[in-house]
CSV table of C-alpha atoms and ligand atoms in Angstrom, one decimal:
chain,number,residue,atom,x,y,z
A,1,UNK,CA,115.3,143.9,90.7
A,2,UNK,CA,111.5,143.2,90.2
A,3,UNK,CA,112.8,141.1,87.0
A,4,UNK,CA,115.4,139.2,89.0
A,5,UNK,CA,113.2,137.7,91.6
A,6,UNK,CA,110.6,137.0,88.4
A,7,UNK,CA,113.6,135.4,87.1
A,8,UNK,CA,114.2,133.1,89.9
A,9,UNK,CA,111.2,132.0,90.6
A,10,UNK,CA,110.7,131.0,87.2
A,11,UNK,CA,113.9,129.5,87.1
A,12,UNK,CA,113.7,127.4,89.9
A,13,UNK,CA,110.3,127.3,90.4
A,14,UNK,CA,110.1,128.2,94.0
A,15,UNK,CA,107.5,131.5,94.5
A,16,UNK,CA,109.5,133.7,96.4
A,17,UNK,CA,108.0,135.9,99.1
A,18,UNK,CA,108.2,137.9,101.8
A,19,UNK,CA,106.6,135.6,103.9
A,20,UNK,CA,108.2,132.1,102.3
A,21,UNK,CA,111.7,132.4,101.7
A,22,UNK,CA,111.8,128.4,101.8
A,23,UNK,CA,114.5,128.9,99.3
A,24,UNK,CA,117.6,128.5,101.4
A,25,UNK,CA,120.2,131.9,100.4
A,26,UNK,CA,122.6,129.5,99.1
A,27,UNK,CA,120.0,128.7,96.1
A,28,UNK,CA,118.9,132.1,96.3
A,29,UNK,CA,122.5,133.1,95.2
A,30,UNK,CA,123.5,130.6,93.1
A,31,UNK,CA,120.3,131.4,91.2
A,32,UNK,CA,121.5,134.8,91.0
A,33,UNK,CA,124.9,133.8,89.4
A,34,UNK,CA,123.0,131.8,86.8
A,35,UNK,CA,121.0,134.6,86.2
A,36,UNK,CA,124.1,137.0,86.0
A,37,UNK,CA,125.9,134.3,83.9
A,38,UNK,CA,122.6,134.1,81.4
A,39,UNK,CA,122.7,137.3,80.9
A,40,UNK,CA,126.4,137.8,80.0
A,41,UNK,CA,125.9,135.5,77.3
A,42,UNK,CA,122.5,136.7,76.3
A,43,UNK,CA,120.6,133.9,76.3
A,44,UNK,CA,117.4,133.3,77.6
A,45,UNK,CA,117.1,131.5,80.9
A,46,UNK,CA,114.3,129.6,82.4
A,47,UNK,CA,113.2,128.5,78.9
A,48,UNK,CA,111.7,125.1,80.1
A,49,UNK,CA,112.5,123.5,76.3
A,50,UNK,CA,112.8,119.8,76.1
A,51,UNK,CA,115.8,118.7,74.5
A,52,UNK,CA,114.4,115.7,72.6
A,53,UNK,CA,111.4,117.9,71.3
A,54,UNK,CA,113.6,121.2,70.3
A,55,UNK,CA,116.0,118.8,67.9
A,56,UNK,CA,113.0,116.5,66.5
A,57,UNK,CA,113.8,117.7,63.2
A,58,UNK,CA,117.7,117.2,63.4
A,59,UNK,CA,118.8,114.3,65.7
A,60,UNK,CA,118.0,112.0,68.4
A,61,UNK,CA,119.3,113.6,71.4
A,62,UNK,CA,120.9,110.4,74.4
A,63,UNK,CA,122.3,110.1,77.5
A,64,UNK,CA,124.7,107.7,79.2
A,65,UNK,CA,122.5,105.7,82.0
A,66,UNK,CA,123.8,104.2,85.4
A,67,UNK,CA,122.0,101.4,87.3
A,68,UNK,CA,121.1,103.3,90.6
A,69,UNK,CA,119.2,105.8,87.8
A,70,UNK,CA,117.1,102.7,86.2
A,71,UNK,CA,116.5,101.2,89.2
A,72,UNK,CA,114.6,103.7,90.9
A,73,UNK,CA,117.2,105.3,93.2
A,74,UNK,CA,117.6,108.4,91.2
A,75,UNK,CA,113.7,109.4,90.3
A,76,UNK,CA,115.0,113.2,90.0
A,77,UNK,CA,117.8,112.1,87.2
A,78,UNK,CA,115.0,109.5,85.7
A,79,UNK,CA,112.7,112.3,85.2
A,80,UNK,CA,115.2,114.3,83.7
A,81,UNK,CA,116.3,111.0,81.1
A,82,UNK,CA,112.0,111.0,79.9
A,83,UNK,CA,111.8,114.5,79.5
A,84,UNK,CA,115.1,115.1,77.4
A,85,UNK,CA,115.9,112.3,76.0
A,86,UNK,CA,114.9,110.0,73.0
A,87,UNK,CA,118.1,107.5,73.0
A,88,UNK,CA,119.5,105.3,76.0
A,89,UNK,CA,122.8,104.0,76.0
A,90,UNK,CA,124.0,102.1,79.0
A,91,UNK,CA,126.9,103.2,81.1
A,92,UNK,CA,128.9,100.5,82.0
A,93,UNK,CA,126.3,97.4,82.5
A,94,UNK,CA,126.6,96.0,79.1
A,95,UNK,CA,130.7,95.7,79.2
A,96,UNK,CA,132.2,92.3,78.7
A,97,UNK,CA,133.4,92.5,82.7
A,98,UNK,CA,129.3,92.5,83.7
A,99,UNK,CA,127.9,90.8,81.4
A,100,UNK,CA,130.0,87.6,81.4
A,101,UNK,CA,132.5,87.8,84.5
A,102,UNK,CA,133.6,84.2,84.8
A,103,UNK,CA,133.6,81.7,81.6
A,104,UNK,CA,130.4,81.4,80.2
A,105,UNK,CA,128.1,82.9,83.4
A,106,UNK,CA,126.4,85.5,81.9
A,107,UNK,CA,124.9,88.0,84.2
A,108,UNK,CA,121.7,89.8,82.6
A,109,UNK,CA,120.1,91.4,85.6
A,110,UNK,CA,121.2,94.7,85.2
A,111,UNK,CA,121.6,95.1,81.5
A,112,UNK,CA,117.9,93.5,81.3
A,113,UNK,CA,116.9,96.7,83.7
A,114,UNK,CA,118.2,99.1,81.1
A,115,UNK,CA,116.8,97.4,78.3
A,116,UNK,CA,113.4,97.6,79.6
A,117,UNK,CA,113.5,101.2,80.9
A,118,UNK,CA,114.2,102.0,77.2
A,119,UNK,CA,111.9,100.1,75.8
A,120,UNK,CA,109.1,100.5,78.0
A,121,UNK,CA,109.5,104.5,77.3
A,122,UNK,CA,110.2,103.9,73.1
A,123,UNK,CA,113.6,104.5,73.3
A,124,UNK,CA,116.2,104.1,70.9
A,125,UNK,CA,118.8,101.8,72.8
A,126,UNK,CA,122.3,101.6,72.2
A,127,UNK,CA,124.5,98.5,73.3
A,128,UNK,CA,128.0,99.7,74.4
A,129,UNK,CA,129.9,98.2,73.7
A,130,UNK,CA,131.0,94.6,73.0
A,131,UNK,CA,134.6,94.4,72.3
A,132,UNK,CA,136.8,96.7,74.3
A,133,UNK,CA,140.2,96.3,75.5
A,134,UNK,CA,139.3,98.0,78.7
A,135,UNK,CA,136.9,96.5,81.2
A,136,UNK,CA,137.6,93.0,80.2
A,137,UNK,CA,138.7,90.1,82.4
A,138,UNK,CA,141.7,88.9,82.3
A,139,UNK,CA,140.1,85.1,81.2
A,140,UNK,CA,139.0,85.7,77.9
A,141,UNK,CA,142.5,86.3,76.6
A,142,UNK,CA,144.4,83.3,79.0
A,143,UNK,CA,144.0,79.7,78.5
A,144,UNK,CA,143.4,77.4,81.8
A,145,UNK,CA,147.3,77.7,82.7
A,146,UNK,CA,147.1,81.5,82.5
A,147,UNK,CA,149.2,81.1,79.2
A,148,UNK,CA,148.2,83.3,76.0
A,149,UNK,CA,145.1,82.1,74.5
A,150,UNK,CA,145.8,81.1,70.7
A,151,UNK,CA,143.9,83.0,67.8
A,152,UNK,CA,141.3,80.4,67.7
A,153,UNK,CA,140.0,79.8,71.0
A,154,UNK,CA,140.0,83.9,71.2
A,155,UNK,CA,137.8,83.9,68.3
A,156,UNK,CA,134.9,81.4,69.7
A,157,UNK,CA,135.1,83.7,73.0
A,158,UNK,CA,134.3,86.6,71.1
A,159,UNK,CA,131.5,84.9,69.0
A,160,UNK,CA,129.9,83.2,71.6
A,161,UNK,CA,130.2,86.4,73.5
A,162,UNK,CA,128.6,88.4,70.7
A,163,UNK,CA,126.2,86.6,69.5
A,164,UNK,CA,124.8,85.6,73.1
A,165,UNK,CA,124.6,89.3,73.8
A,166,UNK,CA,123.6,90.6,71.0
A,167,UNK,CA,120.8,87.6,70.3
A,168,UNK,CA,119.3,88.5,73.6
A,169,UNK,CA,118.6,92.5,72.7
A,170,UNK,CA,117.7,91.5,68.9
A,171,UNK,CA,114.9,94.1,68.3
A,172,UNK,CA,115.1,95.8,71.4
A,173,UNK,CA,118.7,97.1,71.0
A,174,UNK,CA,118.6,99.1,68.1
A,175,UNK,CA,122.5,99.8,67.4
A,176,UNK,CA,125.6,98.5,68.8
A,177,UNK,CA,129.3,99.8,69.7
A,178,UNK,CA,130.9,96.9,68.0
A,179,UNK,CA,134.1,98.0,68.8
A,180,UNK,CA,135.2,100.4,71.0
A,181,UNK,CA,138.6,102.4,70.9
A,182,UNK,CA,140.6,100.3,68.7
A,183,UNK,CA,142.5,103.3,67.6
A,184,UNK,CA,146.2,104.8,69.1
A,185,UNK,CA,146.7,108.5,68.7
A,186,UNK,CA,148.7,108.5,65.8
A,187,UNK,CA,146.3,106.3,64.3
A,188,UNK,CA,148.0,102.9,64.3
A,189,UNK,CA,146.3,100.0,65.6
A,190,UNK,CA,146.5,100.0,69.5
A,191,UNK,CA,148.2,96.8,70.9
A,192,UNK,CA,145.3,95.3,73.1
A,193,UNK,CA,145.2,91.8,73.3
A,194,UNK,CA,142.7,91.0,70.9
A,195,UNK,CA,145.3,92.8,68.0
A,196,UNK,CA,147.9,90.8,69.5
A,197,UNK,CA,146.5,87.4,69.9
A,198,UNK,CA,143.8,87.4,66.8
A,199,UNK,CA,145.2,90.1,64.3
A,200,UNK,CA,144.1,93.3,63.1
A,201,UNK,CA,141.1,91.4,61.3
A,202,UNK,CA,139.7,91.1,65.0
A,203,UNK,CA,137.4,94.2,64.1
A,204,UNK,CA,135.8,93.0,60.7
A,205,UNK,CA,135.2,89.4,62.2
A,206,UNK,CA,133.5,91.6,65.2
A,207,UNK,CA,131.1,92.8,63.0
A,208,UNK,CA,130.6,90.0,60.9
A,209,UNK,CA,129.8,88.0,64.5
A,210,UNK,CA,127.5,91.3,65.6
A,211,UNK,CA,125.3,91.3,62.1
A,212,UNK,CA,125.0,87.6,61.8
A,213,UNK,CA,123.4,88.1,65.5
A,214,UNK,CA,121.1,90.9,64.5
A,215,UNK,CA,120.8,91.5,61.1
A,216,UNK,CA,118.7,93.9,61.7
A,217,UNK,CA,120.7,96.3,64.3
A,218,UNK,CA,123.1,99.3,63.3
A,219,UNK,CA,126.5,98.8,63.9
A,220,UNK,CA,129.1,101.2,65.0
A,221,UNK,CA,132.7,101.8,65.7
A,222,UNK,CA,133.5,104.4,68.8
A,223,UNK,CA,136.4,106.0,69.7
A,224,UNK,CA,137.4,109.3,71.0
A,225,UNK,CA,139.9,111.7,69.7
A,226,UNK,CA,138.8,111.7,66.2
A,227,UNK,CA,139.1,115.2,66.2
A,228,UNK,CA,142.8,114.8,65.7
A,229,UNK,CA,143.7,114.3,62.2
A,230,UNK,CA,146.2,111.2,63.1
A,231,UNK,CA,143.5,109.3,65.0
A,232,UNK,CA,141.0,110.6,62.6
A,233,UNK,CA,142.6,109.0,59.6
A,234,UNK,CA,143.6,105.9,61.1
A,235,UNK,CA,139.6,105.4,62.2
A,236,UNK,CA,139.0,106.4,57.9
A,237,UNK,CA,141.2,103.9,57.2
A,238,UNK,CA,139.1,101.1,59.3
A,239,UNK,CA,136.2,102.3,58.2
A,240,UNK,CA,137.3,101.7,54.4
A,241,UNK,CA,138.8,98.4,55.1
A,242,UNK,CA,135.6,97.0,56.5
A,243,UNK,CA,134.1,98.6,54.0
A,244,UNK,CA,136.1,96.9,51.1
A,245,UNK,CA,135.6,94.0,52.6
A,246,UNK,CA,131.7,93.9,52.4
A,247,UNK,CA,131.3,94.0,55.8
A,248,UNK,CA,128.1,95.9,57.6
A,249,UNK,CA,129.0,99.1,59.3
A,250,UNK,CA,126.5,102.1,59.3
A,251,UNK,CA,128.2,104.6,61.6
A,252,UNK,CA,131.3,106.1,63.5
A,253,UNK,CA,130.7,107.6,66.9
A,254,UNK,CA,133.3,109.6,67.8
A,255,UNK,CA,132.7,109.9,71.4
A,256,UNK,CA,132.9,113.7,72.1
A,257,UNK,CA,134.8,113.9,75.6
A,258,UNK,CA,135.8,117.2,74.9
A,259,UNK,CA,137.4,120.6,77.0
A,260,UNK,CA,136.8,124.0,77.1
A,261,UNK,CA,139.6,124.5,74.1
A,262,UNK,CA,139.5,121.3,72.5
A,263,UNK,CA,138.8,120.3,69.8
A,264,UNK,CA,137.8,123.5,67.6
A,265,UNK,CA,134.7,123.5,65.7
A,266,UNK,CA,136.1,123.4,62.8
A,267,UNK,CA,138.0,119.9,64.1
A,268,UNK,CA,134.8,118.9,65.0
A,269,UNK,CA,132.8,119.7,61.6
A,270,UNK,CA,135.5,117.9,59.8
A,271,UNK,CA,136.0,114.8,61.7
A,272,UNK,CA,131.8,114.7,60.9
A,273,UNK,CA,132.7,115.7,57.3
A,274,UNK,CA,135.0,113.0,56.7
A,275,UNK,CA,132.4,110.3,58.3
A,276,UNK,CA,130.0,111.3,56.7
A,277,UNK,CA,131.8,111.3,53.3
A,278,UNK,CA,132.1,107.5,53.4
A,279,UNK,CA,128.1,107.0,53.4
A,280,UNK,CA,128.5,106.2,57.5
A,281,UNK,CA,125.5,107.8,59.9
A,282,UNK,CA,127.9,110.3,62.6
A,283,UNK,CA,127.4,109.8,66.1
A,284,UNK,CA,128.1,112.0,68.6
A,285,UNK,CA,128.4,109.1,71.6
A,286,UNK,CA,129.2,110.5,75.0
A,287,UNK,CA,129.8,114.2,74.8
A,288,UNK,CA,130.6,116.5,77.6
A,289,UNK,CA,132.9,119.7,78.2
A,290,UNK,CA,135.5,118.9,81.1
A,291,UNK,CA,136.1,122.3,83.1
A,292,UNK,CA,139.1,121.2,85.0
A,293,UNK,CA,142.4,122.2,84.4
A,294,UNK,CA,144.4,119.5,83.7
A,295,UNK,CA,148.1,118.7,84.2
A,296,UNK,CA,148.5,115.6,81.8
A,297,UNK,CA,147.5,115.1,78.0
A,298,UNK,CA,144.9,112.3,77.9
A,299,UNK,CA,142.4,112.5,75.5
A,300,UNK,CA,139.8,110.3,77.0
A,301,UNK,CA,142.5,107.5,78.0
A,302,UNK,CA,140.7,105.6,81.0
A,303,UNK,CA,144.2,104.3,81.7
A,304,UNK,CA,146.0,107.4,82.6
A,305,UNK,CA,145.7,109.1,85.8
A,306,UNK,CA,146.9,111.7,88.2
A,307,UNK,CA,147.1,112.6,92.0
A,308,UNK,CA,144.6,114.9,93.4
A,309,UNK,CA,146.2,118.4,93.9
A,310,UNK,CA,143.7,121.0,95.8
A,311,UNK,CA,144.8,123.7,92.4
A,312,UNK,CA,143.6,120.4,90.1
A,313,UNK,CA,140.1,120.8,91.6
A,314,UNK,CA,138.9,124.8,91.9
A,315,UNK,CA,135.6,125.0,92.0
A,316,UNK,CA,134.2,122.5,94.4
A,317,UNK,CA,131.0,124.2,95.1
A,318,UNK,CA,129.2,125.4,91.6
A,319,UNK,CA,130.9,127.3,88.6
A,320,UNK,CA,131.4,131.4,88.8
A,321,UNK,CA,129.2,133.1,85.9
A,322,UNK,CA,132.1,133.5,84.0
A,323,UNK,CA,133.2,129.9,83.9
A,324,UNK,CA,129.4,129.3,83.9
A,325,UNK,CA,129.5,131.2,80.6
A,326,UNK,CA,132.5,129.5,79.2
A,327,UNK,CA,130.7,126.2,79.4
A,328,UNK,CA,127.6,128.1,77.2
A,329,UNK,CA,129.3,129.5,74.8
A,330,UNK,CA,131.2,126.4,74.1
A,331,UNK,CA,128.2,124.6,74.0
A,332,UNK,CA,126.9,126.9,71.4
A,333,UNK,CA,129.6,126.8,69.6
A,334,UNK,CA,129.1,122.4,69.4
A,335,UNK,CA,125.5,122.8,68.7
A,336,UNK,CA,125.6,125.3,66.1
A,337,UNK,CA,128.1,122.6,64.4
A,338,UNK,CA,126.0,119.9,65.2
A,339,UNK,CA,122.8,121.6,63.7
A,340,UNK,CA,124.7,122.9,60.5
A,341,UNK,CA,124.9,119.0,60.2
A,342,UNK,CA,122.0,117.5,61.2
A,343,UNK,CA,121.4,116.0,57.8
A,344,UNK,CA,124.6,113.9,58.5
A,345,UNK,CA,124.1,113.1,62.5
A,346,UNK,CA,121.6,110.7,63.5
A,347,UNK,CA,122.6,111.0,67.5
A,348,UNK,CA,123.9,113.4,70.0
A,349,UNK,CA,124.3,111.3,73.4
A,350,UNK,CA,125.9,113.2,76.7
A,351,UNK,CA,128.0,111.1,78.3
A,352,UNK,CA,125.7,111.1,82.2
A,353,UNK,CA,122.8,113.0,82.9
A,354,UNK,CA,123.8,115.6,85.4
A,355,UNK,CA,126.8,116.9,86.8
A,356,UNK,CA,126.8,115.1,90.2
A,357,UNK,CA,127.2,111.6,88.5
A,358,UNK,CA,129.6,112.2,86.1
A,359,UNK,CA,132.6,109.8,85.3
A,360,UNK,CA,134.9,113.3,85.3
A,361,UNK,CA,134.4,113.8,88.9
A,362,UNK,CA,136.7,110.8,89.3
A,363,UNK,CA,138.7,111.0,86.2
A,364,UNK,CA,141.7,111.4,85.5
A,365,UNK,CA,141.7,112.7,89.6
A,366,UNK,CA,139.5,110.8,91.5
A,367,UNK,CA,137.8,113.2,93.9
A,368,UNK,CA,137.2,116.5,92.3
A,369,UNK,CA,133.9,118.1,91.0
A,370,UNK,CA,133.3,118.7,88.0
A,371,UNK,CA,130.7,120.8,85.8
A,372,UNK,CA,130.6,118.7,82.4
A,373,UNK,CA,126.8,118.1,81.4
A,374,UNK,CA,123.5,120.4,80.6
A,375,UNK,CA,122.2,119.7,84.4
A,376,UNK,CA,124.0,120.7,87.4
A,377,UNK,CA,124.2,118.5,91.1
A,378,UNK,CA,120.9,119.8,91.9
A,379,UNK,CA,119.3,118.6,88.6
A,380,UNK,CA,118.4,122.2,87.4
A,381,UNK,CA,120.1,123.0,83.7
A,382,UNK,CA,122.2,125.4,83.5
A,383,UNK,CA,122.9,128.4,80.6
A,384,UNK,CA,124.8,125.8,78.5
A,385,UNK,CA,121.1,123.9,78.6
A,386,UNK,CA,119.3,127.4,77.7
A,387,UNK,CA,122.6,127.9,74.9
A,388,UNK,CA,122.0,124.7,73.5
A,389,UNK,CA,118.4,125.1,73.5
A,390,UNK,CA,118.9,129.1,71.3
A,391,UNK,CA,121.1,127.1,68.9
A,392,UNK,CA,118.3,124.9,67.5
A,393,UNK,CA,115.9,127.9,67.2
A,394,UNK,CA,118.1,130.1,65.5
A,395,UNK,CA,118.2,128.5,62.9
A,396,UNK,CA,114.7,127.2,62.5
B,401,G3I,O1,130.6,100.6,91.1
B,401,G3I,C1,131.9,100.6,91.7
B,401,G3I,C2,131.7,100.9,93.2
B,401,G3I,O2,131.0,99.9,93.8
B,401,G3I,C3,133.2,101.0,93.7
B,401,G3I,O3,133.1,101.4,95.1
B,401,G3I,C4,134.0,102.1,93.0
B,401,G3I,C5,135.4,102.2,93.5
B,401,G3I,O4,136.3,102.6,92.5
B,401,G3I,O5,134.0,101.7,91.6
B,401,G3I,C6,132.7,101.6,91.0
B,401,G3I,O6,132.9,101.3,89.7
B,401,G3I,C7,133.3,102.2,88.8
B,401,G3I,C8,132.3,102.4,87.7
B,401,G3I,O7,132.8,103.3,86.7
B,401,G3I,C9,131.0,103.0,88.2
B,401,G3I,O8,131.2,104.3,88.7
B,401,G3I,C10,134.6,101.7,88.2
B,401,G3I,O9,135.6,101.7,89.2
B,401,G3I,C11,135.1,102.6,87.1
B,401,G3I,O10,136.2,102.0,86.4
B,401,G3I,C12,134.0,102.8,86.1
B,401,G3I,O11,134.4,103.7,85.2
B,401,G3I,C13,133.7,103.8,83.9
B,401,G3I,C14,134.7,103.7,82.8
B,401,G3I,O12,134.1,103.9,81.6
B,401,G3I,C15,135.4,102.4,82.8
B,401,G3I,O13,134.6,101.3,82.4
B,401,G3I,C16,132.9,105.0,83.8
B,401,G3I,O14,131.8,105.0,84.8
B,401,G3I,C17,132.3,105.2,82.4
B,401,G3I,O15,131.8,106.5,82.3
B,401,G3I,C18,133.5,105.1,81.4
B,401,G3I,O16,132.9,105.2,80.1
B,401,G3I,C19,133.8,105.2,79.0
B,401,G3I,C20,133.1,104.5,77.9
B,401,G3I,O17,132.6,103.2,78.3
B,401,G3I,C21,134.1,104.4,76.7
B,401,G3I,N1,134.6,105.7,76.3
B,401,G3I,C22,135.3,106.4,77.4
B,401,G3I,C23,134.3,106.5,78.6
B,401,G3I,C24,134.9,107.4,79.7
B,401,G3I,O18,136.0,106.7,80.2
């Protein structure tokens, strides 16, 4: 007992005595179940590692950034983003819909807020992403009578879309998500409109607009699922072509939305494998572990969703140890892959910062809670942070 109240106070930081309980019991409790879930899994909480500093010698280490956190309204999530983190990507605020809403009005404000916030902290800053199907508007693929807009006029969009964008971070956004989830399942090129209305040479010229921009920046392709051989080969297969073509791509992320059983690590270590075999830098883009059962297959589909059920959403408070230790021996299990590989990943970004703002609460069920990320709603980490953490020193 002695050692569990030592425990808590080092774990949360609050001295705990007679006198000052000023923890309220809730916290007292759930403290106790993170202490009871630690030690299941034999790992050792309260270890107050920073992320960023425990991986120096294997890989940047990012997370996914909202504007309420840069602009000051999150301090608690911000100081969580300096201590852990060496990499920025933005969230949502560099995606064609914010950036350039209406024909031609480009809307910096918020973008510019990220940018700074990473630079003014030497960050590495990722641009995500520039040419999506998802996210947007419905003008830059209609011509002024909402017709179909020909191959041509689709083309000077996208260029004057890119290299405005991309000539405004040149030197302070370090590598880009040229193209973002191009991919079907089964590998085939997905139907969006720029396949329909350019071609499937919509990605190379992407690229080709992206380096003439920046010559200097890193360019990606993203997509999730890679895990899965069909996707993965179809994403080999793009690589190869732009690749044979002499055009500049220097990595793949493959996102990393993964679940409790999915993908295995041996999925994981050879979609890295097969990246990496083509001279490409690996990225792992926007990981997190998604607790929730779930009653549709969707891979990380933004486009599918389902109704909110009460048995879709069952732990609307905080995780039980056992769950609690799922989540760290998963994460283990990722790390120790990811750390086997170091020599071929340059990145591991989480998708959010902390479980209270992550895109999973609302996806695909809007509403629920969920327990995806290293930091939990009240910004402490949890044991798949301390997992994490054990994976990097066991092996140096
Ligand atoms: O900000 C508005 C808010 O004002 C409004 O009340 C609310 C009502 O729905 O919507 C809010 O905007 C939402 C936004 O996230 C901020 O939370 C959008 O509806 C919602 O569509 C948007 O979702 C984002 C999604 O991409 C679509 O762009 C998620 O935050 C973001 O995490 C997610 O990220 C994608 C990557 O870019 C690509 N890979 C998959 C990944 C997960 O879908």
């Amino acid at each position: 007992m002695p050692h569990l109240l030592s425990e808590i106070q080092r774990l949360t930081h609050h001295p705990i005595t007679m006198k000052s309980m000023s923890m309220s019991r809730m916290a007292i409790l759930r403290t106790m179940f993170l202490f009871s879930a630690c030690i299941g899994i034999g790992f050792a909480c309260g270890d107050d590692s920073s992320l960023k500093e425990v991986f120096r010698h294997h890989f940047m280490i990012g997370g996914a950034l909202n504007d309420e956190l840069v602009s000051g309204k999150d301090p608690q999530a911000a100081a969580l983003v300096e201590r852990h983190f060496n990499s920025i990507t933005p969230e949502n605020v560099m995606k064609w819909e914010h950036l350039q809403p209406e024909p031609g009005k480009f809307t910096f404000e918020a973008a510019d807020r990220v940018v700074e916030f990473g630079v003014k902290r030497g960050m590495f800053i990722v641009g995500h992403t520039l040419i999506w199907h998802h996210q947007t508007p419905s003008w830059v693929f209609q011509d002024s009578n909402g017709k179909p807009v020909d191959r041509k006029t689709l083309l000077k969009r996208m260029k004057d879309h890119i290299s405005t964008v991309v000539g405004r971070y040149r030197g302070k956004v370090r590598g880009w998500d040229v193209v973002n989830e191009a991919l079907n399942e089964d590998g085939s090129m997905r139907q969006s409109s720029w396949m329909m209305v350019i071609g499937e040479d919509y990605v190379a010229t992407a690229f080709a607009y992206a380096h003439e921009a920046d010559p200097s920046a890193e360019l990606y392709y993203n997509d999730f699922s890679l895990e899965n051989e069909p996707k993965r080969h179809g994403a080999l297969r793009l690589v190869k072509d732009l690749q044979a073509r002499k055009i500049r791509i220097d990595g793949v992320g493959t996102q990393g939305h993964y679940k409790l059983d999915w993908p295995s690590p041996a999925q994981v270590e050879q979609t890295i494998e097969a990246f990496a075999g083509l001279g490409l830098g690996v990225m792992i883009t926007e990981l997190d572990v998604d607790v929730l059962p779930y009653d549709i297959e969707t891979g990380a589909e933004i486009s599918m969703r389902t109704e909110f059920r009460a048995e879709l959403n069952p732990y609307p408070t905080s995780l039980p140890p056992d769950k609690e230790q799922e989540l760290a021996r998963r994460y283990a299990d990722l790390f120790r892959v990811f750390v086997k590989h170091a020599d071929k990943i340059s990145r591991v970004t989480f998708w959010g910062v902390y479980d209270g703002r992550s895109w999973l609460n609302d996806w695909p069920v809007r509403g629920r809670t969920n327990h995806p990320l290293l930091f939990d709603r009240s910004y402490r980490p949890k044991p798949a942070f301390f997992a994490v953490v054990q994976t990097a020193r066991k092996i140096h």
